[in-house]
Amino acid sequence: MSAAIIDGKKIAEDIKNEIASEVLKLKQTGVVPHLSVVLVGDNPASEVYVRNKGKMCEEVGMSHETIKLPVSTFQDELLTLIGELNANPKVSGILVQLPLPKQINESVIINSIDPFKDVDCFHPFNVGKLSIGEPVFLPCTPAGVQELLLRSNADPSGKHTVIVGRSNIVGKPLASMLIQKSKGANSTVTVCHTGTKDLSYHTKQADILIAAMGQAEVIRGDMIKPGAVVIDVGMNRVADASKKSGFRLTGDVHFDSAKEVASAITPVPGGVGPMTIIMLMKNTLKAVLKK
Ligand code: NDP
């Protein structure tokens, strides 16, 4: 058996077109969704992420700005800026690119964002609303995973979903979403982490297996139940002398062995990656509609 490939690029493109037509409709009523992105310091990876977010805003017809602050910025200065963005009615969504320089406490900053402009869905208010099944926003990467499943005819309802990873940005919020008694969720969820004994025992129980560990190619074919749907959130850089860059990107799943066992699988790159940014656009649009 060779698994069907879940094409995240194509699915993200479809959602992008749906969002672009919603944005167009809104614009006809004089409303333009606006995303403000704050970048502190000059981390090269963050610069790329921020640039891509701006580009995507343009592609769906939203306005955006990137506010760049020096690495030496004090926490109070950033709090003042966020206060201004919170108060500005033209700003629909606020995203502070993480990580932040060490003199700034990330939790303090996240807590200062207006929860109704918190398009990353990191504010404790939004985490709480998500966990009681009344989400304001859905967190971007977990929402991207859910969309991939639904648009690949792999509704998690009634299935056993095993998530490997319990981070606050992927594993935990994804588990929180998928256990809800709601459409596109209603799954029996197991969450594994480094404290899990016999990881393979658990992964082999999964109808849907989601790897979000940040460990290159740890999940191999013999850890997967035949016919399972496998979603690989991982993005790891592995040294590869044959590449000009000196590295290649790989997931947490060993793709070649997994695809012989799974019924469907996401590639890396081209799986979950393109979905995360499109879900950010969806949240920015939602922020306007919630107003
Ligand atoms: P974190 O490092 O914050 O969390 C990793 C989680 O995996 C932890 O809960 C950890 O357990 C668990 N884990 C690590 N190794 C093992 C192991 N051997 N067995 C069982 N559990 C393990 O990572 P993130 O959640 O932020 O990201 C995970 C991956 O997803 C990364 O590769 C990241 O780059 C990628 N990512 C991709 C995105 C995309 O858009 N495609 C977006 C966000 C992340 P413990 O808690 O016990 O330490």
mmCIF file of C-alpha atoms and ligand atoms in Angstrom:
data_model
loop_
_atom_site.group_PDB
_atom_site.id
_atom_site.type_symbol
_atom_site.label_atom_id
_atom_site.label_comp_id
_atom_site.label_asym_id
_atom_site.label_seq_id
_atom_site.Cartn_x
_atom_site.Cartn_y
_atom_site.Cartn_z
ATOM 1 C CA MET A 1 0.000 0.000 0.000
ATOM 2 C CA SER A 2 1.167 3.507 -0.664
ATOM 3 C CA ALA A 3 -0.623 6.292 1.154
ATOM 4 C CA ALA A 4 -2.526 9.113 -0.510
ATOM 5 C CA ILE A 5 -0.604 12.349 -0.128
ATOM 6 C CA ILE A 6 -2.533 15.100 1.646
ATOM 7 C CA ASP A 7 -1.628 18.177 -0.353
ATOM 8 C CA GLY A 8 -1.438 21.038 2.138
ATOM 9 C CA LYS A 9 -0.400 23.503 -0.547
ATOM 10 C CA LYS A 10 -3.488 22.822 -2.638
ATOM 11 C CA ILE A 11 -5.852 22.859 0.377
ATOM 12 C CA ALA A 12 -4.289 26.111 1.627
ATOM 13 C CA GLU A 13 -4.738 27.603 -1.849
ATOM 14 C CA ASP A 14 -8.438 26.665 -1.839
ATOM 15 C CA ILE A 15 -8.935 28.291 1.577
ATOM 16 C CA LYS A 16 -6.956 31.328 0.435
ATOM 17 C CA ASN A 17 -9.398 31.825 -2.445
ATOM 18 C CA GLU A 18 -12.355 31.489 -0.076
ATOM 19 C CA ILE A 19 -10.862 34.114 2.264
ATOM 20 C CA ALA A 20 -10.002 36.451 -0.615
ATOM 21 C CA SER A 21 -13.608 36.446 -1.801
ATOM 22 C CA GLU A 22 -14.856 37.161 1.765
ATOM 23 C CA VAL A 23 -12.379 40.027 2.055
ATOM 24 C CA LEU A 24 -13.574 41.414 -1.266
ATOM 25 C CA LYS A 25 -17.185 41.355 -0.048
ATOM 26 C CA LEU A 26 -16.177 43.167 3.137
ATOM 27 C CA LYS A 27 -14.258 45.783 1.185
ATOM 28 C CA GLN A 28 -17.415 46.568 -0.757
ATOM 29 C CA THR A 29 -18.930 47.621 2.577
ATOM 30 C CA GLY A 30 -15.913 49.851 3.257
ATOM 31 C CA VAL A 31 -14.198 47.528 5.762
ATOM 32 C CA VAL A 32 -10.614 46.377 5.197
ATOM 33 C CA PRO A 33 -9.166 43.782 7.606
ATOM 34 C CA HIS A 34 -5.783 44.912 8.903
ATOM 35 C CA LEU A 35 -3.056 42.839 10.522
ATOM 36 C CA SER A 36 -0.352 44.522 12.606
ATOM 37 C CA VAL A 37 2.746 42.401 13.067
ATOM 38 C CA VAL A 38 5.353 43.380 15.637
ATOM 39 C CA LEU A 39 8.908 42.148 15.204
ATOM 40 C CA VAL A 40 11.462 42.820 17.928
ATOM 41 C CA GLY A 41 15.102 42.222 17.016
ATOM 42 C CA ASP A 42 16.623 40.742 13.890
ATOM 43 C CA ASN A 43 16.217 36.972 14.153
ATOM 44 C CA PRO A 44 16.568 35.854 10.487
ATOM 45 C CA ALA A 45 13.928 33.100 10.770
ATOM 46 C CA SER A 46 11.437 35.562 12.326
ATOM 47 C CA GLU A 47 12.150 38.050 9.522
ATOM 48 C CA VAL A 48 11.197 35.386 6.954
ATOM 49 C CA TYR A 49 7.993 34.430 8.829
ATOM 50 C CA VAL A 50 6.961 38.070 9.139
ATOM 51 C CA ARG A 51 7.657 38.764 5.465
ATOM 52 C CA ASN A 52 5.570 35.751 4.452
ATOM 53 C CA LYS A 53 2.669 36.893 6.623
ATOM 54 C CA GLY A 54 2.715 40.328 4.990
ATOM 55 C CA LYS A 55 2.830 38.762 1.532
ATOM 56 C CA MET A 56 -0.117 36.526 2.354
ATOM 57 C CA CYS A 57 -2.150 39.510 3.613
ATOM 58 C CA GLU A 58 -1.602 41.144 0.224
ATOM 59 C CA GLU A 59 -2.618 37.985 -1.623
ATOM 60 C CA VAL A 60 -5.966 37.826 0.191
ATOM 61 C CA GLY A 61 -6.511 41.594 -0.098
ATOM 62 C CA MET A 62 -5.980 42.579 3.542
ATOM 63 C CA SER A 63 -3.896 45.534 4.638
ATOM 64 C CA HIS A 64 -0.949 44.992 6.955
ATOM 65 C CA GLU A 65 1.982 46.667 8.615
ATOM 66 C CA THR A 66 5.139 45.311 10.187
ATOM 67 C CA ILE A 67 6.426 47.338 13.105
ATOM 68 C CA LYS A 68 10.119 46.608 13.630
ATOM 69 C CA LEU A 69 11.695 47.408 16.969
ATOM 70 C CA PRO A 70 15.354 47.091 17.944
ATOM 71 C CA VAL A 71 16.602 44.101 19.929
ATOM 72 C CA SER A 72 17.275 46.454 22.864
ATOM 73 C CA THR A 73 13.552 47.366 23.207
ATOM 74 C CA PHE A 74 12.305 47.473 26.807
ATOM 75 C CA GLN A 75 9.212 45.555 27.855
ATOM 76 C CA ASP A 76 7.417 48.801 28.766
ATOM 77 C CA GLU A 77 8.014 50.227 25.298
ATOM 78 C CA LEU A 78 6.480 47.145 23.709
ATOM 79 C CA LEU A 79 3.539 47.286 26.129
ATOM 80 C CA THR A 80 2.921 50.911 25.151
ATOM 81 C CA LEU A 81 2.899 49.967 21.471
ATOM 82 C CA ILE A 82 0.474 47.103 22.063
ATOM 83 C CA GLY A 83 -1.783 49.449 24.037
ATOM 84 C CA GLU A 84 -1.900 51.766 21.010
ATOM 85 C CA LEU A 85 -2.673 48.893 18.627
ATOM 86 C CA ASN A 86 -5.385 47.622 20.986
ATOM 87 C CA ALA A 87 -7.006 51.063 20.973
ATOM 88 C CA ASN A 88 -6.729 51.611 17.214
ATOM 89 C CA PRO A 89 -10.072 50.702 15.589
ATOM 90 C CA LYS A 90 -8.381 50.209 12.199
ATOM 91 C CA VAL A 91 -6.295 47.311 13.568
ATOM 92 C CA SER A 92 -8.194 44.018 13.341
ATOM 93 C CA GLY A 93 -5.451 41.624 14.412
ATOM 94 C CA ILE A 94 -2.208 41.926 16.383
ATOM 95 C CA LEU A 95 0.595 39.404 16.168
ATOM 96 C CA VAL A 96 3.794 39.700 18.165
ATOM 97 C CA GLN A 97 6.377 37.473 16.516
ATOM 98 C CA LEU A 98 8.021 35.099 18.993
ATOM 99 C CA PRO A 99 10.609 34.532 20.329
ATOM 100 C CA LEU A 100 11.219 37.894 22.022
ATOM 101 C CA PRO A 101 14.561 39.155 23.350
ATOM 102 C CA LYS A 102 15.325 37.899 26.862
ATOM 103 C CA GLN A 103 14.621 41.205 28.677
ATOM 104 C CA ILE A 104 10.957 40.875 27.606
ATOM 105 C CA ASN A 105 8.597 38.431 29.312
ATOM 106 C CA GLU A 106 6.545 36.705 26.593
ATOM 107 C CA SER A 107 3.602 35.934 28.885
ATOM 108 C CA VAL A 108 3.298 39.574 29.953
ATOM 109 C CA ILE A 109 3.217 40.614 26.303
ATOM 110 C CA ILE A 110 0.706 37.963 25.225
ATOM 111 C CA ASN A 111 -1.543 38.900 28.169
ATOM 112 C CA SER A 112 -1.491 42.546 27.091
ATOM 113 C CA ILE A 113 -3.009 41.917 23.642
ATOM 114 C CA ASP A 114 -6.740 42.579 23.324
ATOM 115 C CA PRO A 115 -8.139 38.995 23.248
ATOM 116 C CA PHE A 116 -10.430 39.986 20.373
ATOM 117 C CA LYS A 117 -7.364 41.016 18.322
ATOM 118 C CA ASP A 118 -5.297 37.993 19.429
ATOM 119 C CA VAL A 119 -5.165 36.263 16.036
ATOM 120 C CA ASP A 120 -2.495 33.795 17.215
ATOM 121 C CA CYS A 121 -4.970 32.636 19.906
ATOM 122 C CA PHE A 122 -2.260 32.591 22.580
ATOM 123 C CA HIS A 123 -3.990 34.841 25.181
ATOM 124 C CA PRO A 124 -5.118 32.854 28.265
ATOM 125 C CA PHE A 125 -8.666 34.167 27.711
ATOM 126 C CA ASN A 126 -8.704 32.550 24.270
ATOM 127 C CA VAL A 127 -7.034 29.361 25.526
ATOM 128 C CA GLY A 128 -9.772 29.128 28.162
ATOM 129 C CA LYS A 129 -12.575 29.853 25.695
ATOM 130 C CA LEU A 130 -11.176 27.157 23.420
ATOM 131 C CA SER A 131 -11.100 24.609 26.213
ATOM 132 C CA ILE A 132 -14.759 25.210 27.166
ATOM 133 C CA GLY A 133 -15.847 24.880 23.557
ATOM 134 C CA GLU A 134 -16.617 28.572 22.971
ATOM 135 C CA PRO A 135 -13.647 29.629 20.855
ATOM 136 C CA VAL A 136 -13.209 33.231 19.737
ATOM 137 C CA PHE A 137 -10.351 32.170 17.466
ATOM 138 C CA LEU A 138 -8.818 28.785 16.697
ATOM 139 C CA PRO A 139 -5.044 28.531 17.127
ATOM 140 C CA CYS A 140 -3.436 28.588 13.677
ATOM 141 C CA THR A 141 -1.456 25.332 13.444
ATOM 142 C CA PRO A 142 -4.074 23.152 15.213
ATOM 143 C CA ALA A 143 -6.796 24.720 13.052
ATOM 144 C CA GLY A 144 -4.688 23.947 9.994
ATOM 145 C CA VAL A 145 -4.422 20.303 11.062
ATOM 146 C CA GLN A 146 -8.185 20.072 11.589
ATOM 147 C CA GLU A 147 -8.877 21.581 8.153
ATOM 148 C CA LEU A 148 -6.448 19.149 6.512
ATOM 149 C CA LEU A 149 -8.305 16.252 8.110
ATOM 150 C CA LEU A 150 -11.756 17.505 7.187
ATOM 151 C CA ARG A 151 -10.830 18.361 3.616
ATOM 152 C CA SER A 152 -9.227 14.925 3.148
ATOM 153 C CA ASN A 153 -12.333 13.015 4.243
ATOM 154 C CA ALA A 154 -10.709 12.104 7.551
ATOM 155 C CA ASP A 155 -13.228 13.535 10.008
ATOM 156 C CA PRO A 156 -11.816 12.824 13.503
ATOM 157 C CA SER A 157 -15.305 12.245 14.937
ATOM 158 C CA GLY A 158 -15.514 8.814 16.560
ATOM 159 C CA LYS A 159 -11.872 8.066 15.728
ATOM 160 C CA HIS A 160 -8.967 7.556 18.097
ATOM 161 C CA THR A 161 -6.528 10.419 17.558
ATOM 162 C CA VAL A 162 -3.049 10.177 19.056
ATOM 163 C CA ILE A 163 -1.071 13.416 19.292
ATOM 164 C CA VAL A 164 2.642 13.203 20.029
ATOM 165 C CA GLY A 165 3.637 16.496 21.670
ATOM 166 C CA ARG A 166 2.014 18.685 24.349
ATOM 167 C CA SER A 167 3.315 22.167 23.586
ATOM 168 C CA ASN A 168 1.121 25.191 24.245
ATOM 169 C CA ILE A 169 1.080 26.107 20.564
ATOM 170 C CA VAL A 170 0.403 22.724 18.949
ATOM 171 C CA GLY A 171 -0.227 19.594 21.044
ATOM 172 C CA LYS A 172 -2.365 20.944 23.900
ATOM 173 C CA PRO A 173 -4.639 23.266 21.898
ATOM 174 C CA LEU A 174 -5.068 20.587 19.225
ATOM 175 C CA ALA A 175 -6.154 18.071 21.858
ATOM 176 C CA SER A 176 -8.467 20.694 23.318
ATOM 177 C CA MET A 177 -10.082 21.238 19.907
ATOM 178 C CA LEU A 178 -10.439 17.607 18.914
ATOM 179 C CA ILE A 179 -12.130 16.439 22.137
ATOM 180 C CA GLN A 180 -14.947 18.999 21.837
ATOM 181 C CA LYS A 181 -18.421 17.690 21.267
ATOM 182 C CA SER A 182 -18.659 19.558 17.993
ATOM 183 C CA LYS A 183 -18.484 19.172 14.234
ATOM 184 C CA GLY A 184 -15.025 18.222 12.976
ATOM 185 C CA ALA A 185 -13.946 17.123 16.463
ATOM 186 C CA ASN A 186 -15.631 14.602 18.805
ATOM 187 C CA SER A 187 -12.552 12.400 18.780
ATOM 188 C CA THR A 188 -11.073 10.141 21.448
ATOM 189 C CA VAL A 189 -7.722 11.810 22.060
ATOM 190 C CA THR A 190 -4.499 10.472 23.551
ATOM 191 C CA VAL A 191 -1.607 12.902 24.085
ATOM 192 C CA CYS A 192 1.946 11.532 24.285
ATOM 193 C CA HIS A 193 5.107 13.305 25.430
ATOM 194 C CA THR A 194 8.563 12.496 26.761
ATOM 195 C CA GLY A 195 6.985 11.041 29.894
ATOM 196 C CA THR A 196 5.075 8.457 27.823
ATOM 197 C CA LYS A 197 6.273 4.903 28.319
ATOM 198 C CA ASP A 198 6.316 2.834 25.135
ATOM 199 C CA LEU A 199 5.431 5.523 22.604
ATOM 200 C CA SER A 200 5.047 2.955 19.868
ATOM 201 C CA TYR A 201 2.287 1.118 21.798
ATOM 202 C CA HIS A 202 0.208 4.320 21.739
ATOM 203 C CA THR A 203 0.996 5.434 18.190
ATOM 204 C CA LYS A 204 -0.064 1.997 16.911
ATOM 205 C CA GLN A 205 -3.539 2.523 18.416
ATOM 206 C CA ALA A 206 -4.143 5.662 16.366
ATOM 207 C CA ASP A 207 -6.692 5.953 13.577
ATOM 208 C CA ILE A 208 -5.304 9.454 13.195
ATOM 209 C CA LEU A 209 -1.708 10.039 14.241
ATOM 210 C CA ILE A 210 -0.432 13.598 14.637
ATOM 211 C CA ALA A 211 3.279 14.121 15.219
ATOM 212 C CA ALA A 212 4.287 17.471 16.753
ATOM 213 C CA MET A 213 7.524 16.647 18.520
ATOM 214 C CA GLY A 214 10.279 18.549 16.754
ATOM 215 C CA GLN A 215 12.339 15.344 16.440
ATOM 216 C CA ALA A 216 13.347 14.408 12.922
ATOM 217 C CA GLU A 217 11.821 11.188 11.538
ATOM 218 C CA VAL A 218 11.238 9.514 14.911
ATOM 219 C CA ILE A 219 7.848 8.065 13.884
ATOM 220 C CA ARG A 220 8.590 5.158 11.563
ATOM 221 C CA GLY A 221 6.285 2.899 9.587
ATOM 222 C CA ASP A 222 6.394 0.127 12.191
ATOM 223 C CA MET A 223 4.936 2.547 14.774
ATOM 224 C CA ILE A 224 1.809 3.177 12.685
ATOM 225 C CA LYS A 225 -1.421 1.199 12.468
ATOM 226 C CA PRO A 226 -2.106 0.030 8.907
ATOM 227 C CA GLY A 227 -4.562 2.408 7.251
ATOM 228 C CA ALA A 228 -4.047 5.274 9.722
ATOM 229 C CA VAL A 229 -4.083 8.911 8.626
ATOM 230 C CA VAL A 230 -0.779 10.574 9.531
ATOM 231 C CA ILE A 231 -0.352 14.326 9.963
ATOM 232 C CA ASP A 232 3.226 15.497 10.371
ATOM 233 C CA VAL A 233 3.497 18.911 12.017
ATOM 234 C CA GLY A 234 7.260 18.664 12.555
ATOM 235 C CA MET A 235 9.698 20.902 10.712
ATOM 236 C CA ASN A 236 13.270 19.923 11.348
ATOM 237 C CA ARG A 237 16.472 20.991 9.638
ATOM 238 C CA VAL A 238 18.714 18.023 8.926
ATOM 239 C CA ALA A 239 22.248 18.432 7.570
ATOM 240 C CA ASP A 240 22.399 17.453 3.901
ATOM 241 C CA ALA A 241 25.614 18.068 1.994
ATOM 242 C CA SER A 242 23.820 17.528 -1.341
ATOM 243 C CA LYS A 243 21.743 20.699 -0.803
ATOM 244 C CA LYS A 244 23.055 24.167 -1.602
ATOM 245 C CA SER A 245 21.809 25.387 1.775
ATOM 246 C CA GLY A 246 23.569 22.495 3.529
ATOM 247 C CA PHE A 247 20.328 21.185 5.036
ATOM 248 C CA ARG A 248 16.964 19.730 4.134
ATOM 249 C CA LEU A 249 13.620 20.102 5.874
ATOM 250 C CA THR A 250 12.077 16.990 7.303
ATOM 251 C CA GLY A 251 9.140 16.115 9.515
ATOM 252 C CA ASP A 252 8.835 14.093 12.705
ATOM 253 C CA VAL A 253 7.658 11.157 10.600
ATOM 254 C CA HIS A 254 9.938 8.949 8.522
ATOM 255 C CA PHE A 255 8.003 9.551 5.332
ATOM 256 C CA ASP A 256 9.226 6.649 3.178
ATOM 257 C CA SER A 257 8.409 3.907 5.700
ATOM 258 C CA ALA A 258 5.219 5.599 6.951
ATOM 259 C CA LYS A 259 3.672 5.976 3.517
ATOM 260 C CA GLU A 260 3.790 2.207 3.043
ATOM 261 C CA VAL A 261 1.537 1.707 6.089
ATOM 262 C CA ALA A 262 -0.694 4.789 6.325
ATOM 263 C CA SER A 263 -3.771 5.378 4.169
ATOM 264 C CA ALA A 264 -3.014 9.103 3.884
ATOM 265 C CA ILE A 265 -0.081 11.258 4.964
ATOM 266 C CA THR A 266 1.094 14.869 4.840
ATOM 267 C CA PRO A 267 4.489 15.603 3.310
ATOM 268 C CA VAL A 268 7.075 17.980 4.796
ATOM 269 C CA PRO A 269 7.309 20.532 3.350
ATOM 270 C CA GLY A 270 3.904 21.063 1.719
ATOM 271 C CA GLY A 271 1.650 19.624 4.429
ATOM 272 C CA VAL A 272 0.811 21.499 7.628
ATOM 273 C CA GLY A 273 3.232 24.396 6.915
ATOM 274 C CA PRO A 274 1.133 26.233 4.285
ATOM 275 C CA MET A 275 -1.996 25.796 6.443
ATOM 276 C CA THR A 276 -0.703 27.702 9.483
ATOM 277 C CA ILE A 277 -0.337 31.020 7.684
ATOM 278 C CA ILE A 278 -3.696 30.698 5.933
ATOM 279 C CA MET A 279 -5.396 30.107 9.302
ATOM 280 C CA LEU A 280 -3.833 33.357 10.492
ATOM 281 C CA MET A 281 -5.600 35.097 7.610
ATOM 282 C CA LYS A 282 -8.836 33.361 8.595
ATOM 283 C CA ASN A 283 -8.462 34.657 12.160
ATOM 284 C CA THR A 284 -7.772 38.206 10.979
ATOM 285 C CA LEU A 285 -10.960 38.072 8.931
ATOM 286 C CA LYS A 286 -12.806 36.588 11.915
ATOM 287 C CA ALA A 287 -11.523 39.451 14.108
ATOM 288 C CA VAL A 288 -13.311 41.924 11.852
ATOM 289 C CA LEU A 289 -16.505 39.900 11.722
ATOM 290 C CA LYS A 290 -16.526 39.475 15.538
ATOM 291 C CA LYS A 291 -16.612 43.268 15.846
HETATM 292 P P1 NDP B 1 7.989 21.879 21.392
HETATM 293 O O1 NDP B 1 9.451 21.583 21.408
HETATM 294 O O2 NDP B 1 7.484 23.064 22.126
HETATM 295 O O3 NDP B 1 7.211 20.583 21.925
HETATM 296 C C1 NDP B 1 7.542 19.298 21.527
HETATM 297 C C2 NDP B 1 6.682 18.314 22.234
HETATM 298 O O4 NDP B 1 7.024 17.012 21.771
HETATM 299 C C3 NDP B 1 6.877 18.310 23.748
HETATM 300 O O5 NDP B 1 5.628 18.190 24.378
HETATM 301 C C4 NDP B 1 7.745 17.092 24.008
HETATM 302 O O6 NDP B 1 7.466 16.454 25.226
HETATM 303 C C5 NDP B 1 7.319 16.160 22.873
HETATM 304 N N1 NDP B 1 8.396 15.262 22.489
HETATM 305 C C6 NDP B 1 9.628 15.589 22.043
HETATM 306 N N2 NDP B 1 10.344 14.476 21.798
HETATM 307 C C7 NDP B 1 9.553 13.429 22.097
HETATM 308 C C8 NDP B 1 9.718 12.021 22.059
HETATM 309 N N3 NDP B 1 10.856 11.455 21.653
HETATM 310 N N4 NDP B 1 8.680 11.243 22.436
HETATM 311 C C9 NDP B 1 7.518 11.788 22.834
HETATM 312 N N5 NDP B 1 7.293 13.122 22.880
HETATM 313 C C10 NDP B 1 8.299 13.924 22.521
HETATM 314 O O7 NDP B 1 7.598 21.947 19.855
HETATM 315 P P2 NDP B 1 6.343 22.627 19.105
HETATM 316 O O8 NDP B 1 5.077 22.010 19.558
HETATM 317 O O9 NDP B 1 6.487 24.091 19.115
HETATM 318 O O10 NDP B 1 6.652 22.136 17.627
HETATM 319 C C11 NDP B 1 6.705 20.778 17.286
HETATM 320 C C12 NDP B 1 7.207 20.668 15.867
HETATM 321 O O11 NDP B 1 6.259 21.266 14.997
HETATM 322 C C13 NDP B 1 8.532 21.368 15.596
HETATM 323 O O12 NDP B 1 9.249 20.641 14.623
HETATM 324 C C14 NDP B 1 8.097 22.682 15.009
HETATM 325 O O13 NDP B 1 9.083 23.242 14.152
HETATM 326 C C15 NDP B 1 6.882 22.271 14.229
HETATM 327 N N6 NDP B 1 5.917 23.333 14.010
HETATM 328 C C16 NDP B 1 5.429 23.460 12.754
HETATM 329 C C17 NDP B 1 4.493 24.399 12.470
HETATM 330 C C18 NDP B 1 3.967 24.467 11.100
HETATM 331 O O14 NDP B 1 3.363 25.463 10.741
HETATM 332 N N7 NDP B 1 4.141 23.433 10.293
HETATM 333 C C19 NDP B 1 4.019 25.345 13.492
HETATM 334 C C20 NDP B 1 4.515 25.065 14.817
HETATM 335 C C21 NDP B 1 5.443 24.097 15.046
HETATM 336 P P3 NDP B 1 7.719 17.155 26.676
HETATM 337 O O15 NDP B 1 6.569 18.110 26.861
HETATM 338 O O16 NDP B 1 7.675 16.041 27.629
HETATM 339 O O17 NDP B 1 9.037 17.850 26.557
#
